[in-house]
GROMACS .gro file of C-alpha atoms in nm:
model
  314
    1UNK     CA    1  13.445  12.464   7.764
    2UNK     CA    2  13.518  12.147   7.838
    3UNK     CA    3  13.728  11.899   7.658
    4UNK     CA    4  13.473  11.668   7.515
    5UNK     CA    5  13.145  11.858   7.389
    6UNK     CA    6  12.841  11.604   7.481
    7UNK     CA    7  12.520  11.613   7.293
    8UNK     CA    8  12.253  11.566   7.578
    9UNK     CA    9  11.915  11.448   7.503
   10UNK     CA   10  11.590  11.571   7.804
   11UNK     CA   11  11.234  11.424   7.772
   12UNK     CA   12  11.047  11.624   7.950
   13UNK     CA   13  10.692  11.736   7.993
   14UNK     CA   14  10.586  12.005   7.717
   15UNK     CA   15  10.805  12.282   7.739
   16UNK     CA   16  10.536  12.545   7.698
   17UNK     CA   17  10.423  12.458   8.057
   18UNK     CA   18  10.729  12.464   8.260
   19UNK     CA   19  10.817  12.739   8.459
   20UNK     CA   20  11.188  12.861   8.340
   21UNK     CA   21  11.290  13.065   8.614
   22UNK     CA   22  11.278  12.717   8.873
   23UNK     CA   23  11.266  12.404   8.647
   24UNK     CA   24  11.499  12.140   8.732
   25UNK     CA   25  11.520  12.037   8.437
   26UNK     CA   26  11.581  12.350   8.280
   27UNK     CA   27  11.833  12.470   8.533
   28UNK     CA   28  12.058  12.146   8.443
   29UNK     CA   29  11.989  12.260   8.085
   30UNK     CA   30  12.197  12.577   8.147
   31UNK     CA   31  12.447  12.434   8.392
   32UNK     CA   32  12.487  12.211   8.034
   33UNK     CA   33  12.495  12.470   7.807
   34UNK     CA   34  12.773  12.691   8.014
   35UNK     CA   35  13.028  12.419   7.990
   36UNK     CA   36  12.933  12.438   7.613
   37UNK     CA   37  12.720  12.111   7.539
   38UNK     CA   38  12.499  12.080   7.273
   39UNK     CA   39  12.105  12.024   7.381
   40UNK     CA   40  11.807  11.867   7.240
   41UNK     CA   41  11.448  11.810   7.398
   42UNK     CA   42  11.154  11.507   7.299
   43UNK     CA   43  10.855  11.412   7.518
   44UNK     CA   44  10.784  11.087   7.625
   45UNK     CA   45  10.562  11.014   7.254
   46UNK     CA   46  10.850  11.122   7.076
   47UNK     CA   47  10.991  10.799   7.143
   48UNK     CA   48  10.919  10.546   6.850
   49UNK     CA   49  11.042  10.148   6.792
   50UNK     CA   50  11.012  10.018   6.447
   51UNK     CA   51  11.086   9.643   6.396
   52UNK     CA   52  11.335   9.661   6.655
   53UNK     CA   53  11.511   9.995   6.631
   54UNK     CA   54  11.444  10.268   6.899
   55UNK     CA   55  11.367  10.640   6.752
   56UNK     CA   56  11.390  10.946   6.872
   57UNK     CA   57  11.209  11.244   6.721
   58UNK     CA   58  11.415  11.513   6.927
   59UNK     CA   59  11.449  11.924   6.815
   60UNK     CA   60  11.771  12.102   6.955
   61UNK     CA   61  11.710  12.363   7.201
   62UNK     CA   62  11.898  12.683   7.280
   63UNK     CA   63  11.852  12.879   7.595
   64UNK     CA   64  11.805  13.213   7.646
   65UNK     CA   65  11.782  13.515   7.880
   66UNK     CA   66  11.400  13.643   7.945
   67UNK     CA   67  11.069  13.560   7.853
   68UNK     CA   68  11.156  13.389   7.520
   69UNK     CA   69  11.350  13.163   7.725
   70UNK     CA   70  11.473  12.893   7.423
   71UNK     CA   71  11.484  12.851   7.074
   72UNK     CA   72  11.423  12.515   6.893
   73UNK     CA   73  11.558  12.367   6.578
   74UNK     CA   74  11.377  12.163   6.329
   75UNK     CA   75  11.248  11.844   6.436
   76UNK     CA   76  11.441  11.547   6.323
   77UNK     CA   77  11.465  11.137   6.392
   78UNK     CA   78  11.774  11.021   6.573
   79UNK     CA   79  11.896  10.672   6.710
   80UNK     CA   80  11.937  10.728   7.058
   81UNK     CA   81  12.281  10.655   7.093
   82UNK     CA   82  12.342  10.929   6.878
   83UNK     CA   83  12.380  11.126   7.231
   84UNK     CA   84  12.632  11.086   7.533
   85UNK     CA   85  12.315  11.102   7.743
   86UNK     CA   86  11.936  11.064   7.727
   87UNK     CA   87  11.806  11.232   8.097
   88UNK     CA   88  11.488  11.063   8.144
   89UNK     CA   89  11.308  11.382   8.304
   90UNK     CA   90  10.911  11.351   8.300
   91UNK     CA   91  10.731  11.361   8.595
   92UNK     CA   92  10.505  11.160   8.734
   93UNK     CA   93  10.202  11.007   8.758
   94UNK     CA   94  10.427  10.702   8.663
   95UNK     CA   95  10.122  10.568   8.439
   96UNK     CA   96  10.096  10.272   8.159
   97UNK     CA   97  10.280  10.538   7.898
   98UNK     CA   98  10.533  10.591   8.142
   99UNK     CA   99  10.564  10.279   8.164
  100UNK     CA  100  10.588  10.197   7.802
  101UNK     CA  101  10.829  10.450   7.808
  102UNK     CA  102  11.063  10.274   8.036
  103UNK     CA  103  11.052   9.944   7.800
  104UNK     CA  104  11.144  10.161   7.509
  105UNK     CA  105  11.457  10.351   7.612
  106UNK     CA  106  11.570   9.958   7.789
  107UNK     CA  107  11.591   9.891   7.416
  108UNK     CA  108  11.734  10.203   7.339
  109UNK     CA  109  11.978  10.116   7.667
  110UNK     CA  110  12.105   9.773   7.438
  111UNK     CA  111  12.168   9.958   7.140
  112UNK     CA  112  12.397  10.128   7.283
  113UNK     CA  113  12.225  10.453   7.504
  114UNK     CA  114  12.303  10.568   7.781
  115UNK     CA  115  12.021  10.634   7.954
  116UNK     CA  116  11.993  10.836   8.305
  117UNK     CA  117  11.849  10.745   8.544
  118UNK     CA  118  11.853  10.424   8.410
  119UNK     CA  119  11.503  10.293   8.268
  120UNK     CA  120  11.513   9.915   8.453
  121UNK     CA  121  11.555  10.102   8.740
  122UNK     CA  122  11.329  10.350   8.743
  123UNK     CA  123  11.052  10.071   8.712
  124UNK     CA  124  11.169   9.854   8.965
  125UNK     CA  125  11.160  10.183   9.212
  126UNK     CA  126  10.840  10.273   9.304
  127UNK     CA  127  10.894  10.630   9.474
  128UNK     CA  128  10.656  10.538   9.789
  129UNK     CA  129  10.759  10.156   9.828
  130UNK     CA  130  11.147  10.173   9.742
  131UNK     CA  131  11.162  10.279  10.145
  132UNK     CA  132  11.087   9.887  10.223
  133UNK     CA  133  11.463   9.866  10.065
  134UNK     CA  134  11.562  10.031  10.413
  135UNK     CA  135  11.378   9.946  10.636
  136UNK     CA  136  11.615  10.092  10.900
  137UNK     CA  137  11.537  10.444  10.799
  138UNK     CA  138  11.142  10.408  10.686
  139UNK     CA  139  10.880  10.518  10.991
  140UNK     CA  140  10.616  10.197  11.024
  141UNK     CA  141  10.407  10.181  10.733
  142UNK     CA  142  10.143   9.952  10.553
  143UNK     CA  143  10.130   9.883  10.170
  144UNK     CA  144   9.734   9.749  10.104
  145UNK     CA  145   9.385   9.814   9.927
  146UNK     CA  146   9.237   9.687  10.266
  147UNK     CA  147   9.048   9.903  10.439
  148UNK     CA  148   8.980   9.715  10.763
  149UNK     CA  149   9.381   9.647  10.790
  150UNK     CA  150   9.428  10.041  10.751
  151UNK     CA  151   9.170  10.098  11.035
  152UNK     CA  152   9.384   9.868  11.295
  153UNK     CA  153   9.717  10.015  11.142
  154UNK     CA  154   9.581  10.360  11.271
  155UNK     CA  155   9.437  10.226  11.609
  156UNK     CA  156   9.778  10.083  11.679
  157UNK     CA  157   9.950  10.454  11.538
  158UNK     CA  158   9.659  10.653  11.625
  159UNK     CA  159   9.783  10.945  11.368
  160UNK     CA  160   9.921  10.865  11.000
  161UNK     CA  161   9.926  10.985  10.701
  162UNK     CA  162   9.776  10.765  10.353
  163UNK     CA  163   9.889  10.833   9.993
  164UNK     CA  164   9.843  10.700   9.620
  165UNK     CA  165  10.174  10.503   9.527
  166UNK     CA  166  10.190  10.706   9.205
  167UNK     CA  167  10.116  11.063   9.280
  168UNK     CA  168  10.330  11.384   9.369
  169UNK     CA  169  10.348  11.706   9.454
  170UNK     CA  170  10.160  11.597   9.754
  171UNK     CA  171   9.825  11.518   9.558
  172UNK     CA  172   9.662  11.237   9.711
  173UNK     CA  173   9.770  11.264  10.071
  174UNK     CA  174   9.559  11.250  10.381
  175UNK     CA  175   9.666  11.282  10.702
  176UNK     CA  176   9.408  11.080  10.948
  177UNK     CA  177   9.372  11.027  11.323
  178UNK     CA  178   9.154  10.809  11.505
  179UNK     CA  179   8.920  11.133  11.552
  180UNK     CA  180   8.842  11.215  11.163
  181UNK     CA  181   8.460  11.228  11.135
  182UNK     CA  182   8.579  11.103  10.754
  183UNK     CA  183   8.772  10.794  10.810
  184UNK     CA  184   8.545  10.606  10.587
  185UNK     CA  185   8.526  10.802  10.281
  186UNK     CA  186   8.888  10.908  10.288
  187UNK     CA  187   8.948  10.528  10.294
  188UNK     CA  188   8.712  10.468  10.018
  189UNK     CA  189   8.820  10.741   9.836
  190UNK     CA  190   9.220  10.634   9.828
  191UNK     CA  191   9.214  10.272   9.800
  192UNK     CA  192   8.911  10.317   9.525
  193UNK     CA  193   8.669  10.109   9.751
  194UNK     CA  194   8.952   9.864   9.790
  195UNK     CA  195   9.038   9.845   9.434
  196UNK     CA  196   9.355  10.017   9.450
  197UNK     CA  197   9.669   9.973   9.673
  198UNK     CA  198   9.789  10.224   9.924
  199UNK     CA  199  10.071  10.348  10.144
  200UNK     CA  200   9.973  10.417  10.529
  201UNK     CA  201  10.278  10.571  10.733
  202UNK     CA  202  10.297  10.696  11.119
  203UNK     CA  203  10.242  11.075  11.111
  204UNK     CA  204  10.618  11.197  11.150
  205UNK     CA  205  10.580  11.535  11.398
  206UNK     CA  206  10.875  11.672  11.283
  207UNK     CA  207  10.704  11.788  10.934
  208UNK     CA  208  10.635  12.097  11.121
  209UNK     CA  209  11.007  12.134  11.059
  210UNK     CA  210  10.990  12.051  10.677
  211UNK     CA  211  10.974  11.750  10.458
  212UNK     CA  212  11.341  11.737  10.373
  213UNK     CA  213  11.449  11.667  10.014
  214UNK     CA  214  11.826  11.543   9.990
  215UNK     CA  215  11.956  11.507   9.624
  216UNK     CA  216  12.179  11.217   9.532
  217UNK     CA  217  12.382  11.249   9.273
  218UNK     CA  218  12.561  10.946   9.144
  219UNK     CA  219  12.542  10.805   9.486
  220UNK     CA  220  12.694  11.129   9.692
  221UNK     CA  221  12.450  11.389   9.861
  222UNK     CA  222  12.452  11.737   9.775
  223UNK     CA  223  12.551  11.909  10.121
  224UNK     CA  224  12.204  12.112  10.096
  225UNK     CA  225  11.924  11.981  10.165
  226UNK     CA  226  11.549  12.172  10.065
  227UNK     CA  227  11.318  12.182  10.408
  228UNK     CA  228  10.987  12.256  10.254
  229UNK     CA  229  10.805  12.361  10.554
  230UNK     CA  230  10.490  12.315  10.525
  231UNK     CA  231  10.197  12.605  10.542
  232UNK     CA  232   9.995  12.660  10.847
  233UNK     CA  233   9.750  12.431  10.913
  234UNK     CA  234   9.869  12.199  10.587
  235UNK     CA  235  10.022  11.807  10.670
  236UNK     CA  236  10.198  11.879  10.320
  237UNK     CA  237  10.531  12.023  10.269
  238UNK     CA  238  10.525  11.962   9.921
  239UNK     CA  239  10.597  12.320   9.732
  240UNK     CA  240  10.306  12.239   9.488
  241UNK     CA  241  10.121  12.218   9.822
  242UNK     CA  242  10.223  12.553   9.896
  243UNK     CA  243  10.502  12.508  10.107
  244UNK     CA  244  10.788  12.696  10.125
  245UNK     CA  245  11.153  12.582  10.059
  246UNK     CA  246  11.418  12.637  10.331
  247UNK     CA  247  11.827  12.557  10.228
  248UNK     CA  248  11.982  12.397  10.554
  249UNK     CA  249  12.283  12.180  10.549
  250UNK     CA  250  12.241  11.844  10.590
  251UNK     CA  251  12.208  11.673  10.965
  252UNK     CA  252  12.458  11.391  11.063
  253UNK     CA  253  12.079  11.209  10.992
  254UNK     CA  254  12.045  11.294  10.676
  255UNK     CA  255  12.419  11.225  10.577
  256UNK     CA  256  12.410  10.902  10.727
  257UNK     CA  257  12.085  10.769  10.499
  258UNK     CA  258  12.168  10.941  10.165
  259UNK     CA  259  12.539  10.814  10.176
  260UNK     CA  260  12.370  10.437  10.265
  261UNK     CA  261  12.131  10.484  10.015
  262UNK     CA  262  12.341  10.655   9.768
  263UNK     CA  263  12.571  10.323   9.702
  264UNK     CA  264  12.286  10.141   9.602
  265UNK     CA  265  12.155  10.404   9.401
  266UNK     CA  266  12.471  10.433   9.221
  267UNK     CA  267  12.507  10.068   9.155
  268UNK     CA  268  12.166  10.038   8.949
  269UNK     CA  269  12.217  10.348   8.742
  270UNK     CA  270  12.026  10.570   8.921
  271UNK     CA  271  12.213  10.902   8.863
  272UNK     CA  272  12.008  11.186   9.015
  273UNK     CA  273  11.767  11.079   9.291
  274UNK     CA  274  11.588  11.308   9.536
  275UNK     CA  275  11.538  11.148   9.892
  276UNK     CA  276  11.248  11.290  10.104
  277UNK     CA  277  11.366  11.263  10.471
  278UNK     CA  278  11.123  11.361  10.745
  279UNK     CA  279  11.320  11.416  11.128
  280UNK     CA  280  11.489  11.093  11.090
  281UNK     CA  281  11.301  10.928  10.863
  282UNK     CA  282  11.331  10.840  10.493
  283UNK     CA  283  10.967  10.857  10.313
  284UNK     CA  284  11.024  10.844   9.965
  285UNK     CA  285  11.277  10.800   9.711
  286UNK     CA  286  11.232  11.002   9.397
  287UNK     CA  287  11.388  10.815   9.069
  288UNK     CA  288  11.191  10.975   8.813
  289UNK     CA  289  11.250  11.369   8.810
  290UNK     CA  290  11.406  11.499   9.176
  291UNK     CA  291  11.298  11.852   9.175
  292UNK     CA  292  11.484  12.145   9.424
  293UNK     CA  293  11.791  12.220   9.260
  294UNK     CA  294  11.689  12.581   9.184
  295UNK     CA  295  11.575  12.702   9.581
  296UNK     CA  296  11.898  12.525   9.666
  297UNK     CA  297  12.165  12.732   9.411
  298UNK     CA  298  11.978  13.088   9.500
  299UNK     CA  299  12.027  13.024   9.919
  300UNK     CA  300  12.320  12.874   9.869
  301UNK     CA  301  12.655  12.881   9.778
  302UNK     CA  302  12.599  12.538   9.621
  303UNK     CA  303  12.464  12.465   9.263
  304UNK     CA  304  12.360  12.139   9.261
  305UNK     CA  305  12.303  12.151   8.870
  306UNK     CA  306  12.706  12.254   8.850
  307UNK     CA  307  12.774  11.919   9.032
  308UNK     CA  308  12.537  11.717   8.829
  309UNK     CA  309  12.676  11.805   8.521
  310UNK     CA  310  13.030  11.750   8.639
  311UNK     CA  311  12.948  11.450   8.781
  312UNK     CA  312  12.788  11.332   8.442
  313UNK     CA  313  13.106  11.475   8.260
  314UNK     CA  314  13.327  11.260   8.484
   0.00000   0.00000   0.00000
């Protein structure tokens, strides 16, 4: 028990579909509940303004062992500084509700909530383009809807990889070389016939060694990071993709960009990141819900939801 009991406030996706036994979310839920804080859970349309009060229509939530894995209260409206901490925790696709969402809890922010990570933030970091922020760790890429300036980026690369600016789990990406019989319709299938913008990167080799994920937690690196190697004959290492998730410690590499990274991180109230690091390279910086804690605790002697929730204590 620790000496100040916090009331922590998750909005998440529906809790029906998450799967308990390696949910982020859920595992910093526990790591919560052990040092005896009191929990409550809202989705994203649960948050409400009226004139020009933020509300939150939240239910507490109590964890247990098994199949019937929680137990929630009654729903009821709070203001959202009623809580030590609202944990901003829905994934992706970072859409106009999400967005909407972000505008809300600033509000919520200046009447006095603290929100993590922190909502300005998490708008003004796109997870594909926040690498152009360092551009000494980011492999070459190309941010258009241009087709024709994608087509010279790979003659000049000869191998890269194109993705959505708003996707994860891997959805969306296509690895391309300068042999693909389906340049063209993979092109005018990702930028929307050049209605919609893109990310192009140089095809990183050493994703046949994993597609690192480094969690940051209020701007220090958990020493574990989660390799998720990818499947054979799959570009993706993404675990939705079917990869599989390896604990190593982290390289000198990876050190050296999450600590660099990290200070900035910390500075605009971004609290728990996830950094995707392939070989040397940084790829993508995860603000809105950093998954990998889980994999990490069981082949580990590290629980990265124990630091988080220290870290958030402190």
């Amino acid at each position: 028990m620790t000496a100040h009991a916090m009331k922590l406030l998750f909005i998440i996706d529906p809790i029906m579909g998450l799967k308990h036994y390696k949910d982020t979310s859920i595992a910093m839920m526990r790591a919560a509940a052990a040092r005896g804080h009191q929990l409550f859970i809202c989705e994203q349309h649960d948050i409400y303004l009226e004139q020009a009060t933020v509300h939150i229509n939240a239910q507490s939530i109590a964890l247990n062992d098994g199949e019937r894995w929680y137990t929630l209260g009654d729903a009821q409206d709070y203001l959202p500084n009623t809580f030590d901490a609202v944990l901003m925790r829905k994934d992706p696709p970072f859409d106009n509700e999400y967005l909407y969402s972000t505008y809300l809890l600033e509000l919520a922010v200046q009447q006095g909530a603290r929100v993590l990570n922190h909502p300005t933030a998490i708008r003004s970091w796109n997870e594909k383009l926040s690498v152009a922020k360092f551009p000494q760790f980011a492999p070459e890429f190309l941010v258009t809807n241009d087709s024709d300036r994608i087509r010279a980026f790979l003659s000049h690369y000869q191998d890269i990889v194109v993705k959505p600016l708003d996707g994860m789990g891997g959805s969306g990406i296509f690895r391309l070389t300068e042999r693909d019989p389906n340049i063209g319709a993979i092109l005018e299938t990702s930028t929307q016939y050049g209605q919609r913008t893109i990310m192009a990167q140089r095809y990183l080799p050493a994703i046949a060694q994993g597609d690192k994920r480094i969690l940051v937690i209020h701007g220090e690196p958990v020493p574990y990071a989660l390799a998720r190697i990818p499947k054979a004959g799959e570009t993706r290492g993404n675990l939705a993709a079917g990869g599989k998730g390896v604990a190593q410690p982290l390289t000198e590499r990876d050190i050296e960009i999450a600590t660099t990274v990290g200070k900035t991180l910390k500075a605009e109230g971004l609290f728990l990141v996830g950094l995707d690091v392939i070989g040397e390279h940084l790829t993508e910086i995860n603000v809105t819900s950093p998954t990998g804690m889980v994999e990490i605790a069981a082949q580990t002697n590290c629980n990265p939801a124990n630091i988080w929730i220290e870290a958030l204590e402190g």
